[in-house]
PDB file of C-alpha atoms in Angstrom:
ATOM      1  CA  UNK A 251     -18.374   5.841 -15.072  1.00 87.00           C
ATOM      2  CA  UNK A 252     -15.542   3.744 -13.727  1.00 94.00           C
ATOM      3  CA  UNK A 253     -16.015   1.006 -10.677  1.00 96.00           C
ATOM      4  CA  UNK A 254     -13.620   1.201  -8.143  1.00 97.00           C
ATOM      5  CA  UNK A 255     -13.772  -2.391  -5.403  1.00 97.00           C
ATOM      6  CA  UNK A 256     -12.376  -1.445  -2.248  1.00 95.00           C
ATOM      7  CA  UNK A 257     -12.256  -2.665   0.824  1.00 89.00           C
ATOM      8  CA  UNK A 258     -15.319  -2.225   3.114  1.00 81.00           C
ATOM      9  CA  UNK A 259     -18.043  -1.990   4.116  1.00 81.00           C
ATOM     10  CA  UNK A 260     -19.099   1.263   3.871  1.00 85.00           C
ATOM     11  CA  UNK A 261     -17.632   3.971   6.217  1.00 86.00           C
ATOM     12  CA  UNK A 262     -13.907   2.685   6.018  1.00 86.00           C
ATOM     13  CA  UNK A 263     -10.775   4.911   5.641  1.00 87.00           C
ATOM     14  CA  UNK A 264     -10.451   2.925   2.266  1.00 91.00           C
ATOM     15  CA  UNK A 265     -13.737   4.315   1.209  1.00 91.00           C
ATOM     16  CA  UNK A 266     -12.466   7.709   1.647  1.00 89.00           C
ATOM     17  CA  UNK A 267      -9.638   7.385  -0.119  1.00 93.00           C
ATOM     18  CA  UNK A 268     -11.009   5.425  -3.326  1.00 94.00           C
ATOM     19  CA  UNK A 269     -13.115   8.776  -3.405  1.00 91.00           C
ATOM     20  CA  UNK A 270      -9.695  10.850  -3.376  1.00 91.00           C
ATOM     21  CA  UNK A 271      -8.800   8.772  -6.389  1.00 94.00           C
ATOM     22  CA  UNK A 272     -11.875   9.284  -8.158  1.00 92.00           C
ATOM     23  CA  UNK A 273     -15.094  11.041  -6.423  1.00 87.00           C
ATOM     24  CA  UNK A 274     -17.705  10.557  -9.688  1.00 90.00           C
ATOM     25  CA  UNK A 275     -16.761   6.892  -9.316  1.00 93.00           C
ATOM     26  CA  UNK A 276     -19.364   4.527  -8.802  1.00 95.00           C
ATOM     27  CA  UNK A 277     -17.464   2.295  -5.543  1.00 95.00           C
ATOM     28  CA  UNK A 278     -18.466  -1.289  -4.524  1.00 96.00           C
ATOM     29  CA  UNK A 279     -17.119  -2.520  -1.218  1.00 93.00           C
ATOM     30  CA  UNK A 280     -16.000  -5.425  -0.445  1.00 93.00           C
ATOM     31  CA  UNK A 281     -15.856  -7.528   2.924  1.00 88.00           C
ATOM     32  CA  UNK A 282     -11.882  -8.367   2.443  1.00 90.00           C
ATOM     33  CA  UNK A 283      -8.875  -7.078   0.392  1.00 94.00           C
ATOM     34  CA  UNK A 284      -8.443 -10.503  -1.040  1.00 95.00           C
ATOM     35  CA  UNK A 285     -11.597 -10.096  -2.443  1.00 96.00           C
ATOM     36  CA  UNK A 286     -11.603  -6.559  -3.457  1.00 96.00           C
ATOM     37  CA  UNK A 287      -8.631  -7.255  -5.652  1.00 97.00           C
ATOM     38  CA  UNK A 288     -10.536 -11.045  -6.741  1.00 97.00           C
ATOM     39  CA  UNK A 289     -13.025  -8.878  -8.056  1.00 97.00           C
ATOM     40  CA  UNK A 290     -10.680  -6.586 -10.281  1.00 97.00           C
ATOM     41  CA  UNK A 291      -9.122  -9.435 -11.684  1.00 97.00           C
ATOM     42  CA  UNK A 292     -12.626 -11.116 -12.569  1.00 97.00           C
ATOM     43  CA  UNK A 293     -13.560  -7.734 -14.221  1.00 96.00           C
ATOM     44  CA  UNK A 294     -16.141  -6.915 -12.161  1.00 96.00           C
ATOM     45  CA  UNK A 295     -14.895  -3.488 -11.482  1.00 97.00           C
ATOM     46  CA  UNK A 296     -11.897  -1.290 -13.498  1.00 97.00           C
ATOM     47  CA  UNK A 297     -10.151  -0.901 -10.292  1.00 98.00           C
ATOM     48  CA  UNK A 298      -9.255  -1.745  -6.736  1.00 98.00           C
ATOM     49  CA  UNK A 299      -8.623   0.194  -3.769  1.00 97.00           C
ATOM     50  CA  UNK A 300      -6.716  -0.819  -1.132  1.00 96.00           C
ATOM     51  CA  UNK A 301      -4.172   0.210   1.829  1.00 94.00           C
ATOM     52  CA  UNK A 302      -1.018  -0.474   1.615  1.00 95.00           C
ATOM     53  CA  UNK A 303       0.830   0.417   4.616  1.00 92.00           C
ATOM     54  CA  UNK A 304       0.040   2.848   7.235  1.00 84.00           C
ATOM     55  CA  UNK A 305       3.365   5.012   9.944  1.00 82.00           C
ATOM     56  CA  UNK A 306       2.779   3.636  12.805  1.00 74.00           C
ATOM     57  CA  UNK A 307       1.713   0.006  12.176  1.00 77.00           C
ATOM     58  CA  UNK A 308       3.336  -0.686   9.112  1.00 84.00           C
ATOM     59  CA  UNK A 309       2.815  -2.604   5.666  1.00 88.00           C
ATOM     60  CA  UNK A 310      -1.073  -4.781   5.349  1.00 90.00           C
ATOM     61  CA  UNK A 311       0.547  -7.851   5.350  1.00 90.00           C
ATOM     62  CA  UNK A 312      -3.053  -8.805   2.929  1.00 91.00           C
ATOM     63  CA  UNK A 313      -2.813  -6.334   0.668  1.00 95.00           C
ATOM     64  CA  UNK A 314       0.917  -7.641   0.124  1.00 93.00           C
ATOM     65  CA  UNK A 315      -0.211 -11.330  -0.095  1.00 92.00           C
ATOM     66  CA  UNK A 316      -2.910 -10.153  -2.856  1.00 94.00           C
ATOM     67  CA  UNK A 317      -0.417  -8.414  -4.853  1.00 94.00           C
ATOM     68  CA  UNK A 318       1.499 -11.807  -5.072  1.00 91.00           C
ATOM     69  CA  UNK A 319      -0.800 -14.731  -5.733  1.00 89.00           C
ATOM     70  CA  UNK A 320      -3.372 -14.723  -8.868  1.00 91.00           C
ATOM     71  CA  UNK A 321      -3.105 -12.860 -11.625  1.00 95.00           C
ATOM     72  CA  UNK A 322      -0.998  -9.413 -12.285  1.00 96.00           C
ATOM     73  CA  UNK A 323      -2.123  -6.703 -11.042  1.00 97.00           C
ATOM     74  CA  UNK A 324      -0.764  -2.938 -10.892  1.00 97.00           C
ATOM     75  CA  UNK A 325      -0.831  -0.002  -9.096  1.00 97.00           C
ATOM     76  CA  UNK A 326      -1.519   3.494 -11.029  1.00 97.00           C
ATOM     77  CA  UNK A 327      -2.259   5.863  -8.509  1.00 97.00           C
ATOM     78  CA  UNK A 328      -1.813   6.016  -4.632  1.00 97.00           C
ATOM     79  CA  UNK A 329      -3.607   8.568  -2.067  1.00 96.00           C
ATOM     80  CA  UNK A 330      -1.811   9.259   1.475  1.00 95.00           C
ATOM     81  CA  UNK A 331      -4.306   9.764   4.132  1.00 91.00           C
ATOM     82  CA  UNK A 332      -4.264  11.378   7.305  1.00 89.00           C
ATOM     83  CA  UNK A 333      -5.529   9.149   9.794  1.00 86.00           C
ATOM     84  CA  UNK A 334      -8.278  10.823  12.664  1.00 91.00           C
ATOM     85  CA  UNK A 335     -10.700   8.703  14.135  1.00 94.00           C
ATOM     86  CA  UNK A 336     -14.309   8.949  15.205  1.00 95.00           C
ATOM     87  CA  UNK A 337     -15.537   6.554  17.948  1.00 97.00           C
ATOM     88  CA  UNK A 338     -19.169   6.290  17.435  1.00 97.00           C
ATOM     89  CA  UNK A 339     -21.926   5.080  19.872  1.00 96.00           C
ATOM     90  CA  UNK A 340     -25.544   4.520  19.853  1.00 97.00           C
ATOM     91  CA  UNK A 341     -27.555   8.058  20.366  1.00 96.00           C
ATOM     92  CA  UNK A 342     -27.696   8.513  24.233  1.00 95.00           C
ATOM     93  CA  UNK A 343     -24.593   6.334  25.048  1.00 96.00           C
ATOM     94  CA  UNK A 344     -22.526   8.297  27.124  1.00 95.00           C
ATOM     95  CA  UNK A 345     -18.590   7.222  27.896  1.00 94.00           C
ATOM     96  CA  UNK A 346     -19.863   5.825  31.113  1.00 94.00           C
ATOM     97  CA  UNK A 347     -22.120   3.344  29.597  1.00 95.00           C
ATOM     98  CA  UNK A 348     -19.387   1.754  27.265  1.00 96.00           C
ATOM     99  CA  UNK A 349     -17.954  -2.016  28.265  1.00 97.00           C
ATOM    100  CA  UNK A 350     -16.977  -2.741  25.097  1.00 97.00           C
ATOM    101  CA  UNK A 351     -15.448  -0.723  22.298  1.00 97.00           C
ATOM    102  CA  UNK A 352     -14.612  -2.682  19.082  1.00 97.00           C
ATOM    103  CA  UNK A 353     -12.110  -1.708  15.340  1.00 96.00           C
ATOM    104  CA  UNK A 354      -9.628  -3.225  13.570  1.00 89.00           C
ATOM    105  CA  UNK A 355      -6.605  -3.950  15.227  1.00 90.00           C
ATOM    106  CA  UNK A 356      -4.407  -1.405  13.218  1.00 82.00           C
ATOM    107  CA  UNK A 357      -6.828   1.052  14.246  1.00 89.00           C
ATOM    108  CA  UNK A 358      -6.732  -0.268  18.186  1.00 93.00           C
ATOM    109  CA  UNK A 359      -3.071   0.152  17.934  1.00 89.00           C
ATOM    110  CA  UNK A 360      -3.566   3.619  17.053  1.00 88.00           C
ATOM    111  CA  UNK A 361      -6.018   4.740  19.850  1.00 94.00           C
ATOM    112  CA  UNK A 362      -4.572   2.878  22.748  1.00 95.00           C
ATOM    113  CA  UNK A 363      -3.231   5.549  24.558  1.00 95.00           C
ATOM    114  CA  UNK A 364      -6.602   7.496  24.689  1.00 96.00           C
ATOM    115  CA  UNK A 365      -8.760   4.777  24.710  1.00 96.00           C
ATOM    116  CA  UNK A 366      -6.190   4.725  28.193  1.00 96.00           C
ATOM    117  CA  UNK A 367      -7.962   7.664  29.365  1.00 96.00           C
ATOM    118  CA  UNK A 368     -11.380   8.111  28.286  1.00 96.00           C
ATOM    119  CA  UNK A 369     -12.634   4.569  28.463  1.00 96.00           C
ATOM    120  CA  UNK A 370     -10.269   2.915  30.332  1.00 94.00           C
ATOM    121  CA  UNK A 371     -12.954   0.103  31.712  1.00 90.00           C
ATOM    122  CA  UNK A 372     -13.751  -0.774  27.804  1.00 95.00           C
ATOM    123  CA  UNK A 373     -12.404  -4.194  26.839  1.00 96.00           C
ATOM    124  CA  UNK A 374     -11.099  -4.002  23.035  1.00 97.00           C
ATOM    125  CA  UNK A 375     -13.055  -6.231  20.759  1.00 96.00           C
ATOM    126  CA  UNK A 376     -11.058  -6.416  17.274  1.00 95.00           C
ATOM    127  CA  UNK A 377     -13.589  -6.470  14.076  1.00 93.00           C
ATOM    128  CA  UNK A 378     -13.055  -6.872  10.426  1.00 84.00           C
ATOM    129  CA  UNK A 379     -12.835  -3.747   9.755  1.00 84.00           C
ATOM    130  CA  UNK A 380     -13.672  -0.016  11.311  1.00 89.00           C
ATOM    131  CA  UNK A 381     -16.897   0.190   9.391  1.00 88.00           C
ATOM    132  CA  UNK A 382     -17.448  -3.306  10.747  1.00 89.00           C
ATOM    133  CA  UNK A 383     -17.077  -2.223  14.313  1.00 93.00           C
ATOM    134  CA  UNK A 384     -19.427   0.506  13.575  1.00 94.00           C
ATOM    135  CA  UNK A 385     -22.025  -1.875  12.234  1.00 93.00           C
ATOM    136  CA  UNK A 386     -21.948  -4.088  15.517  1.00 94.00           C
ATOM    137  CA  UNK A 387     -22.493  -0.633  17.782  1.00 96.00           C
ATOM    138  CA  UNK A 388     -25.718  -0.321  15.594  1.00 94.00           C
ATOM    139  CA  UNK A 389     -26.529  -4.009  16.123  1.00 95.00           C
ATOM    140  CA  UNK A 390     -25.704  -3.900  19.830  1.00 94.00           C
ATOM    141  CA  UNK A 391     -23.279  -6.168  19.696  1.00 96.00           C
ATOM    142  CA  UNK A 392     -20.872  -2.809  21.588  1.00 96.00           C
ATOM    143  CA  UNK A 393     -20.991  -0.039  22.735  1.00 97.00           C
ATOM    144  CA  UNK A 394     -18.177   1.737  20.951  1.00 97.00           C
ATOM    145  CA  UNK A 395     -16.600   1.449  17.358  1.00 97.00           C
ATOM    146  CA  UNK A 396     -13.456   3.511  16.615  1.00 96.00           C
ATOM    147  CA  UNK A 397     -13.502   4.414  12.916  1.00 94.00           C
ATOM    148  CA  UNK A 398     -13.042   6.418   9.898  1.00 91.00           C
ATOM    149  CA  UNK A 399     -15.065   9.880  10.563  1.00 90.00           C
ATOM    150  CA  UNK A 400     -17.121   8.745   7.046  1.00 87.00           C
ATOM    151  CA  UNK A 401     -18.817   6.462   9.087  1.00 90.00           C
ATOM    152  CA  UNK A 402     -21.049   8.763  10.444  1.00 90.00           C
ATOM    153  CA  UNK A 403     -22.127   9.332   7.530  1.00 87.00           C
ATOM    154  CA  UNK A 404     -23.816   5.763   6.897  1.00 89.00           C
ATOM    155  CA  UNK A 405     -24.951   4.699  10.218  1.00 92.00           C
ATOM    156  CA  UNK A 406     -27.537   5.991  12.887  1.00 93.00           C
ATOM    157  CA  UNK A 407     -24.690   6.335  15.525  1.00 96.00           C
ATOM    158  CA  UNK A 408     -23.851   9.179  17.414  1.00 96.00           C
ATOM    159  CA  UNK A 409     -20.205  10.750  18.108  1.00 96.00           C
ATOM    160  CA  UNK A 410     -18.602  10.319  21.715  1.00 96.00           C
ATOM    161  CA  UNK A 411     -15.369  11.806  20.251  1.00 95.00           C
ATOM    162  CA  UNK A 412     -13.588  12.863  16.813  1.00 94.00           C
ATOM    163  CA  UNK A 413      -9.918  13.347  15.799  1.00 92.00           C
ATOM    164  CA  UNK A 414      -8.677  10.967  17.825  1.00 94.00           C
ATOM    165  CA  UNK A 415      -5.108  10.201  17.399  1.00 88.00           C
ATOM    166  CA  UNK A 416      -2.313   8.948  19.451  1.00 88.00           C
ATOM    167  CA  UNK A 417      -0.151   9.985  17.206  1.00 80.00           C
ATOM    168  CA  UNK A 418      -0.818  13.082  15.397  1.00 76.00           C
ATOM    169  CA  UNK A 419       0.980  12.942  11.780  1.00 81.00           C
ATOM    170  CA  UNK A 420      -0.396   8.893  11.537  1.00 82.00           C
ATOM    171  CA  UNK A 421      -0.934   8.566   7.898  1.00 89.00           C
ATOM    172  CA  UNK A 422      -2.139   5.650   5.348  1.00 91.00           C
ATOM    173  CA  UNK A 423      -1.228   4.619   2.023  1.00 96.00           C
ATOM    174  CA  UNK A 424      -3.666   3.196  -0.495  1.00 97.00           C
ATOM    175  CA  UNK A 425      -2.964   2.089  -3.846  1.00 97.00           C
ATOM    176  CA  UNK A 426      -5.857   2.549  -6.946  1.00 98.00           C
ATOM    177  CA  UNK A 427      -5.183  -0.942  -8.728  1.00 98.00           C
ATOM    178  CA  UNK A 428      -5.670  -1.655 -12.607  1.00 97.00           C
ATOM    179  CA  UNK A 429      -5.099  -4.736 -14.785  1.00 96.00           C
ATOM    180  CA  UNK A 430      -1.607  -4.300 -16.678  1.00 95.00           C
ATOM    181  CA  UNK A 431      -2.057  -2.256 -19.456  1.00 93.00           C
ATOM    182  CA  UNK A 432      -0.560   1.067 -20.575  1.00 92.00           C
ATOM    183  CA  UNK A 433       1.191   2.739 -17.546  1.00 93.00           C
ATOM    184  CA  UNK A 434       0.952   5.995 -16.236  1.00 95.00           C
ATOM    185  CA  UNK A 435       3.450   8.268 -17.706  1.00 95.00           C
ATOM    186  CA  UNK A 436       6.413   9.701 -15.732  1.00 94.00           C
ATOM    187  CA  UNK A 437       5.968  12.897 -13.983  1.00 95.00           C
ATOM    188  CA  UNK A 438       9.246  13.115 -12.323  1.00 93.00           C
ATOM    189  CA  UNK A 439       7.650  12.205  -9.069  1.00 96.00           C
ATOM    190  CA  UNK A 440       7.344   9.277  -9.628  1.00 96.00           C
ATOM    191  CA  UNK A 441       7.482   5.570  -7.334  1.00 97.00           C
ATOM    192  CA  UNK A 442       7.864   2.084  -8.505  1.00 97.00           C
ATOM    193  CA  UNK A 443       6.866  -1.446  -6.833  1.00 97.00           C
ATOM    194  CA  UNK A 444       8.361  -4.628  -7.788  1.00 96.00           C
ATOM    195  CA  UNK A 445       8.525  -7.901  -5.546  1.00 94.00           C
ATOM    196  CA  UNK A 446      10.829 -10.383  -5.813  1.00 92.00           C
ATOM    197  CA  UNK A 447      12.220 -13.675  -5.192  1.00 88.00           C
ATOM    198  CA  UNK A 448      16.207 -14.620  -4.201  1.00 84.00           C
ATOM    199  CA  UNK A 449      18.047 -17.479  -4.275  1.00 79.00           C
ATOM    200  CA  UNK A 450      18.220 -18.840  -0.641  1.00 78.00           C
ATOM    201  CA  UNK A 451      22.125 -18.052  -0.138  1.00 80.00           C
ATOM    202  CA  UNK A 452      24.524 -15.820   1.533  1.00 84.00           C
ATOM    203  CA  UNK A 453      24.876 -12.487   0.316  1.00 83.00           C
ATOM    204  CA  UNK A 454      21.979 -12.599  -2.164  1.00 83.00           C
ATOM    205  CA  UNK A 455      20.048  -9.800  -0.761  1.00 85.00           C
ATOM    206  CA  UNK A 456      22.760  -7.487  -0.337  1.00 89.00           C
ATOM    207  CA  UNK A 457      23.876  -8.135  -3.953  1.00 88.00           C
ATOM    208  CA  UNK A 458      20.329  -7.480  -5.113  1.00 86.00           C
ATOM    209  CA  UNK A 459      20.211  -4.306  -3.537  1.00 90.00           C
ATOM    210  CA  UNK A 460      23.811  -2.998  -4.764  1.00 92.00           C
ATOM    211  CA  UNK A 461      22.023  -3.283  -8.269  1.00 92.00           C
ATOM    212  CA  UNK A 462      20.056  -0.186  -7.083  1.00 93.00           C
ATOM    213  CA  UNK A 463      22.866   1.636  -5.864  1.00 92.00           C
ATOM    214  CA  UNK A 464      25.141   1.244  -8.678  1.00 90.00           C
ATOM    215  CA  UNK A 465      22.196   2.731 -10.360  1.00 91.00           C
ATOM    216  CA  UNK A 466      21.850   5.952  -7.602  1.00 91.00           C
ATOM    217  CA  UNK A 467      17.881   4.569  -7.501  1.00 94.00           C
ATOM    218  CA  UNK A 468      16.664   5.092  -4.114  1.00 94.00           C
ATOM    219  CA  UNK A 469      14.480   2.585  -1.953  1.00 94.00           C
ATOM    220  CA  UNK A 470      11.971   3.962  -0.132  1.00 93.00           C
ATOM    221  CA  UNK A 471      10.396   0.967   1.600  1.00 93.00           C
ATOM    222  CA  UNK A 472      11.884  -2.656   1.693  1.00 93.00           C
ATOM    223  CA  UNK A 473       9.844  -5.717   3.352  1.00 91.00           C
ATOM    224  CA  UNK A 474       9.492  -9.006   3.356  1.00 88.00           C
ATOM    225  CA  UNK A 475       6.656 -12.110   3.625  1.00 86.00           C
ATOM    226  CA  UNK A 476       6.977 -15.760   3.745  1.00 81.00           C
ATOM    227  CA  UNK A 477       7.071 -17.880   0.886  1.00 76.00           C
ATOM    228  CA  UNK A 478       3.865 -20.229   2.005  1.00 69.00           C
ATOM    229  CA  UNK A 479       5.253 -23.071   0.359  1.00 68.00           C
ATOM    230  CA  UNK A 480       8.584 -22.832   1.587  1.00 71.00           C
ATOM    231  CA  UNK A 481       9.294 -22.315   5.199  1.00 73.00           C
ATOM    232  CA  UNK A 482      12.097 -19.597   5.918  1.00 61.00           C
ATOM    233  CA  UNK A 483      12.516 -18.209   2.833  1.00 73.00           C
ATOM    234  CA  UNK A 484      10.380 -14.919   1.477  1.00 80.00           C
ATOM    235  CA  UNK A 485       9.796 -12.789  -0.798  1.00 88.00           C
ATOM    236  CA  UNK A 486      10.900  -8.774  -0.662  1.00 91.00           C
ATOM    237  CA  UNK A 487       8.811  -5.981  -1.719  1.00 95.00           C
ATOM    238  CA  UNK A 488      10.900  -3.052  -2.735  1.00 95.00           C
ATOM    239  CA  UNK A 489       9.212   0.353  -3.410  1.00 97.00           C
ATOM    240  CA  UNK A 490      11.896   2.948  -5.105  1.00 96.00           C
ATOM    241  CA  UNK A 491      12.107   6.092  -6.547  1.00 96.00           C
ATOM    242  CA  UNK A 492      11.598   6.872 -10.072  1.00 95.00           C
ATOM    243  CA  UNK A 493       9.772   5.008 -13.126  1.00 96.00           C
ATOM    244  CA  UNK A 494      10.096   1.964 -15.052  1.00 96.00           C
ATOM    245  CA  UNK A 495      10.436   4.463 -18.241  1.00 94.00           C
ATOM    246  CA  UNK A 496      13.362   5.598 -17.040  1.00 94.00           C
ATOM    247  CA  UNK A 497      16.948   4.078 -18.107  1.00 92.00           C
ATOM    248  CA  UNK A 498      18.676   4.167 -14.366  1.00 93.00           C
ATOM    249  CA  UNK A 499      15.504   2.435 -13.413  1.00 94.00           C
ATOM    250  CA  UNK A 500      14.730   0.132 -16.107  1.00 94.00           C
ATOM    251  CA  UNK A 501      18.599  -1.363 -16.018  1.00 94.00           C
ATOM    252  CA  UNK A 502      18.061  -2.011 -12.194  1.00 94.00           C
ATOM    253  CA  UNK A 503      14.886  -3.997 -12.509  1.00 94.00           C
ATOM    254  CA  UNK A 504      16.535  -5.722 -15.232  1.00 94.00           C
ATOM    255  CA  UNK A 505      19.881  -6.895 -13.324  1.00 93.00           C
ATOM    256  CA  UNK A 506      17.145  -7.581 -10.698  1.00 93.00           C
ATOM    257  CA  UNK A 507      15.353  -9.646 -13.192  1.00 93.00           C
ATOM    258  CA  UNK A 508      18.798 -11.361 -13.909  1.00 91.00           C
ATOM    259  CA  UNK A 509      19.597 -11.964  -9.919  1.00 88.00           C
ATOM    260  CA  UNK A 510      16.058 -13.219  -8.652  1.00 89.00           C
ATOM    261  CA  UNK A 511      14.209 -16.478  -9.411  1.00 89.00           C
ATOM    262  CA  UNK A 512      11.005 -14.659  -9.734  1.00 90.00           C
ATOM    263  CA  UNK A 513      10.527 -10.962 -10.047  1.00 93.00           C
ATOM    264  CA  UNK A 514       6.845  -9.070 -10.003  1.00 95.00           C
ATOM    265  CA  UNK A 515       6.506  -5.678 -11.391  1.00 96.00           C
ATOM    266  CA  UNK A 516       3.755  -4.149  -9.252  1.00 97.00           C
ATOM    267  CA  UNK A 517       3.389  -0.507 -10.919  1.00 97.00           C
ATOM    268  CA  UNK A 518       4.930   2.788 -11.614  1.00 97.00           C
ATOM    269  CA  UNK A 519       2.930   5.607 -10.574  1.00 97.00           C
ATOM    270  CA  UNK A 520       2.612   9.442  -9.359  1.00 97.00           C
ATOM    271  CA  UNK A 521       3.900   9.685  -6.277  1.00 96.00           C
ATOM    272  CA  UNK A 522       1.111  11.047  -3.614  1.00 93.00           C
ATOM    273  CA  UNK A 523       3.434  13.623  -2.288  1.00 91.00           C
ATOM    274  CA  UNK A 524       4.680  14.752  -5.542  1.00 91.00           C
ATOM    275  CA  UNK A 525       8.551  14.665  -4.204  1.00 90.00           C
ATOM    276  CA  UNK A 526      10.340  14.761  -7.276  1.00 88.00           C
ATOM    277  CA  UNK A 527      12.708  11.796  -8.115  1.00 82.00           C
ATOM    278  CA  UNK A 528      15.576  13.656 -10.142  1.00 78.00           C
ATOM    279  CA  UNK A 529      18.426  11.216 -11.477  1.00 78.00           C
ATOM    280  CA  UNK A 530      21.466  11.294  -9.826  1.00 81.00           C
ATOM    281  CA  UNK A 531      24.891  12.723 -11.455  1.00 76.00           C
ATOM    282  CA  UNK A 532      25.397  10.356 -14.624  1.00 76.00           C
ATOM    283  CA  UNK A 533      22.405   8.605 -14.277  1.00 82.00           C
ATOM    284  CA  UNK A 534      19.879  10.846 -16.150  1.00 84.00           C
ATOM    285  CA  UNK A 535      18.407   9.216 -19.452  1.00 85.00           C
ATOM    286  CA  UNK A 536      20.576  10.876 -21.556  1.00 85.00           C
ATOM    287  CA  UNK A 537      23.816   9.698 -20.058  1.00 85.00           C
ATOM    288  CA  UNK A 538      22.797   6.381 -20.180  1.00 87.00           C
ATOM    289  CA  UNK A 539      22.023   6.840 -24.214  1.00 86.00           C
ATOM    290  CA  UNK A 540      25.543   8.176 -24.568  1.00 87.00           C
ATOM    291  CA  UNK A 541      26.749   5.234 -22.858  1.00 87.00           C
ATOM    292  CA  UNK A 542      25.055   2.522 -24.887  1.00 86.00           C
ATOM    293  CA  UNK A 543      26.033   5.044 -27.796  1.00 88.00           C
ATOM    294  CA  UNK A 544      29.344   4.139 -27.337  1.00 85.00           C
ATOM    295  CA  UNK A 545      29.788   0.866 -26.396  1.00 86.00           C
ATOM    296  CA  UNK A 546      27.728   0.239 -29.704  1.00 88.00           C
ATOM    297  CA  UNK A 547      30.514   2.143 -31.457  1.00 87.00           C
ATOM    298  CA  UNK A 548      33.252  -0.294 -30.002  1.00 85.00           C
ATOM    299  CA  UNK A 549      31.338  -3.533 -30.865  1.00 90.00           C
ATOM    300  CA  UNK A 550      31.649  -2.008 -34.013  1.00 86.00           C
ATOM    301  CA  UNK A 551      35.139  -1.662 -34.078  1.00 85.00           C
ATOM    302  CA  UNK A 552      35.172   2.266 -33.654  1.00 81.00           C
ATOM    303  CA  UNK A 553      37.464   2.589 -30.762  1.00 72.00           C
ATOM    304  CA  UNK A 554      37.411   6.526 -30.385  1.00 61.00           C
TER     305      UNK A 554
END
C-alpha cells in the first residue's frame, strides 16, 4: 500500500484530494508543505500531496519554494478540486454566539463576502491551515473555523453552514509528488512544469519564451519568486502544454536549457481535465523526425 504525505492535519482540502489520487492509500499529514515534501525526499512516504495554486488566490507561493530548494522532486499526477466550504462550530453555537471565526488566509479570501453577511461581528483569526482552524473551535480557542467539508468528518463540531463560496466555480490544484524516476507516459493530455533561472538582462525573458512559440507549445501558467540570495532577480515557473516525450516539447526545454543559468524539470503528467494537447501544424513528432532526417542527409553531403 503506497504512503502519500500531504499537507494537514486531518480534515484539509489537501486530504481530500490525496484521496482523489489514490483512496486505498495509507495518508500521513503533515503540519507544513515544506515538510510534507521533506518527508518524500527522506523516504518516509512514496509520495507527496500538495496544492499548487488555487482561481481566485493564485499560485502557494510554499509549495513553489519546496519544489525549488532540496532535492528533485516531480509531479506525476494532479487533481483539480472544487472548492465549498463548511464553517464548523461547537454543537449548540449558534451564528449569534460567534466573535471569532478562524482558516487559512486563502480560504478567508474566499469567504469574505459571506462571512460579510452572516457573521459580520466575527473578527478573522488566520490559522495554519483549515483543519487547524477547526481544531482551535474544538479547543475553544473560536468560535468558528471555515474549512474543507471533510472536516466534519474528524472533529466533534457541528455545521453552522456548508457550500460556502464567494465565488462559485473556485477551484484548487494539487500535485501527487514522486522522486524522479520513470515518468508517466503521454496521453495526449498532457502538462509539463519546469522552473527556471535567466540571466539578469534585457530581453532575456521574452527570448526565453519565443523558444516556446517557435515551437507552437502553449503556456498555461507563468510566475515568478525571488531568488533568496539575490535581491531582484527570480526565478519563473512555466507550466505548458504537452510532454517532455514529445519532440516540439523536448527541443523547447532544451533551447531553454541552453538560454537559462539553471533550469528544473518539475514533471510531465496527465492533465486533470484531460484537454488534449494536439501539436500544432509541423510540429507533430513525425515532422520533427523528417526534419532531423534531413538535415542528417546534408551533413552527409546528400543535398536532395
Amino acid at each position: 500500500m503506497p504512503t502519500i504525505a500531504y499537507f494537514g492535519p486531518r480534515g484539509t482540502f489537501t486530504e481530500q484530494a490525496a484521496r482523489g489520487f489514490d483512496d486505498a492509500a495509507e495518508l500521513v499529514a503533515y503540519p507544513t508543505i515544506p515538510l510534507a515534501v521533506a518527508a518524500l525526499r527522506a523516504g518516509e512516504a512514496d509520495f507527496a500531496c500538495v496544492p499548487v495554486e488555487n482561481s481566485v488566490e493564485g499560485s502557494v507561493s510554499a509549495t513553489m519554494d519546496a519544489l525549488a530548494a532540496g532535492e528533485p522532486v516531480v509531479a506525476v499526477a494532479e487533481h483539480v478540486l472544487p472548492i465549498r466550504f463548511s464553517v464548523l462550530v461547537r454543537p449548540g453555537t449558534a451564528a449569534a454566539d460567534v466573535r471569532t471565526v478562524a482558516s487559512h488566509p486563502h480560504a478567508l479570501a474566499q469567504v469574505q463576502r459571506w462571512l460579510a453577511e452572516h457573521l459580520p461581528g466575527a473578527q478573522q483569526v488566520t490559522a495554519g491551515s483549515t483543519a487547524a482552524a477547526a481544531v482551535g473551535v474544538a479547543e475553544g480557542a473560536h468560535d468558528a473555523a471555515v474549512t474543507a467539508p471533510v472536516a466534519a468528518r474528524h472533529y466533534p463540531l457541528a455545521e453552522l453552514a456548508t457550500g460556502v463560496a464567494d465565488e462559485g466555480d473556485a477551484l484548487t490544484r494539487f500535485l501527487l509528488l514522486a522522486k524522479p524516476g520513470a515518468l508517466p507516459a503521454p496521453t495526449g493530455a498532457d502538462r509539463t512544469s519546469v522552473f527556471a533561472v535567466v540571466a539578469h538582462r534585457p530581453g532575456e525573458l521574452a527570448a526565453l519564451l519565443t523558444e516556446f512559440a517557435l515551437r507552437g507549445v502553449n503556456l498555461s501558467r507563468i510566475e515568478s519568486r525571488p531568488l533568496r540570495d539575490r535581491f531582484g532577480e527570480y526565478r519563473f515557473y512555466l507550466d505548458l502544454d504537452g510532454h517532455v516525450a514529445e519532440a516540439r516539447v523536448g527541443d523547447a526545454l532544451a533551447a531553454l536549457h541552453r538560454r537559462s543559468q539553471l533550469v528544473r524539470f518539475l514533471g510531465s503528467y496527465p492533465r486533470a481535465d484531460r484537454v488534449g494537447t494536439a501539436a500544432p501544424q509541423a510540429g507533430t513528432d513525425t515532422d520533427f523526425a523528417e526534419s532531423a532526417r534531413w538535415l542528417a542527409g546534408l551533413r552527409q553531403g546528400e543535398h536532395a
